Short mmCIF file of C-alpha atoms in Angstrom, two decimals:
data_model
loop_
_atom_site.label_atom_id
_atom_site.label_comp_id
_atom_site.label_asym_id
_atom_site.label_seq_id
_atom_site.Cartn_x
_atom_site.Cartn_y
_atom_site.Cartn_z
CA MET A 580 91.74 97.02 174.00
CA GLU A 581 88.50 98.58 173.00
CA LYS A 582 86.69 97.81 169.75
CA ARG A 583 83.94 99.97 168.34
CA GLU A 584 81.12 97.92 166.89
CA GLU A 585 78.06 99.23 165.14
CA GLU A 586 75.37 97.23 163.39
CA GLU A 587 74.06 98.38 160.00
CA GLU A 588 72.18 96.88 157.10
CA CYS A 589 73.85 96.09 153.78
CA ASP A 590 71.58 94.65 151.08
CA ASN A 591 69.08 93.58 153.78
CA LYS A 592 71.84 91.80 155.76
CA THR A 593 73.06 93.01 159.13
CA PHE A 594 76.82 93.40 159.56
CA LYS A 595 79.09 94.94 162.15
CA LYS A 596 81.48 97.83 161.68
CA THR A 597 84.55 96.92 163.69
CA LYS A 598 87.54 99.09 164.36
CA PRO A 599 90.40 97.18 165.96
CA ALA A 600 92.14 99.33 168.56
CA LYS A 601 95.63 98.73 167.14
CA ARG A 602 94.69 99.72 163.59
CA ASN A 603 94.25 103.15 162.06
CA GLU A 604 91.18 104.80 163.59
CA GLU A 605 90.24 106.08 160.11
CA ASP A 606 89.56 102.52 158.85
CA ILE A 607 85.89 102.03 157.95
CA THR A 608 84.49 98.53 157.51
CA ILE A 609 82.02 98.84 154.67
CA CYS A 610 80.75 95.29 154.37
CA GLU A 611 81.37 91.86 155.86
CA ILE A 612 81.46 89.52 152.86
CA SER A 613 81.80 86.36 154.95
CA LYS A 614 82.75 85.43 158.49
CA ASN A 615 86.40 86.43 158.01
CA ARG A 616 86.33 88.53 154.82
CA ARG A 617 85.64 92.26 154.80
CA VAL A 618 85.74 95.34 152.61
CA VAL A 619 87.50 98.20 154.39
CA VAL A 620 88.28 101.75 153.28
CA ARG A 621 91.55 102.88 154.82
CA SER A 622 94.35 105.34 154.46
CA TRP A 623 97.80 103.79 153.94
CA LYS A 624 100.97 105.77 153.31
CA GLY A 625 98.86 108.83 152.55
CA MET A 626 96.66 107.05 149.98
CA VAL A 627 93.01 106.07 150.36
CA MET A 628 92.58 102.37 149.56
CA VAL A 629 89.69 99.94 149.16
CA ASP A 630 90.91 96.84 150.97
CA ILE A 631 89.23 93.45 150.38
CA ARG A 632 90.86 91.12 152.86
CA GLU A 633 90.61 88.15 155.19
CA PHE A 634 90.80 88.97 158.90
CA TYR A 635 91.72 86.85 161.90
CA MET A 636 91.49 87.09 165.70
CA LYS A 637 94.65 87.28 167.81
CA ASP A 638 94.67 88.05 171.52
CA GLY A 639 91.15 89.48 171.27
CA ASP A 640 92.02 91.82 168.39
CA LEU A 641 90.64 91.56 164.86
CA LEU A 642 93.62 91.85 162.51
CA PRO A 643 94.00 91.94 158.71
CA GLY A 644 95.63 88.89 157.17
CA LYS A 645 97.99 88.55 154.21
CA LYS A 646 95.30 87.24 151.86
CA GLY A 647 93.59 90.13 150.13
CA ILE A 648 93.98 93.06 147.82
CA SER A 649 94.25 96.80 148.39
CA LEU A 650 93.10 98.94 145.49
CA PRO A 651 94.04 102.62 145.22
CA LEU A 652 91.15 104.84 144.15
CA ASP A 653 92.10 104.88 140.46
CA GLN A 654 92.04 101.06 140.30
CA TRP A 655 88.86 100.91 142.40
CA ASN A 656 87.15 103.28 139.94
CA ILE A 657 88.17 101.07 136.99
CA LEU A 658 86.79 97.97 138.73
CA ARG A 659 83.59 99.79 139.70
CA ASP A 660 83.08 100.99 136.12
CA HIS A 661 83.22 97.38 134.89
CA VAL A 662 80.79 95.80 137.39
CA GLY A 663 78.08 95.54 134.74
CA GLU A 664 80.40 93.61 132.42
CA ILE A 665 81.47 91.33 135.28
CA ASP A 666 77.83 90.64 136.19
CA LYS A 667 77.02 89.88 132.54
CA ALA A 668 79.96 87.45 132.25
CA LEU A 669 78.92 85.72 135.48
CA ALA A 670 75.34 85.34 134.24
CA GLU A 671 76.57 83.80 130.98
CA ASN A 672 78.87 81.32 132.79
CA PRO A 673 76.92 79.78 135.68
#
């Protein structure tokens, strides 16, 4: 089972793009947030989703776990539009 890996830089940090062979070949890993947490853009049931999820290894394959959230584009756009407010609230509540 072949995996395609490609190293890129994200905010001066190197991460790997990984496409598990059993998953949709259109999945694009955007950023590795932590060892087992990733942001992936994928198509699911005909909809493009931003998927923030924990992954795990099973039989040599990297698979998405149950813990996470998939946002359709309309919800992703709402979240993206409020990043400034989220950053401000975080700065005010250390």
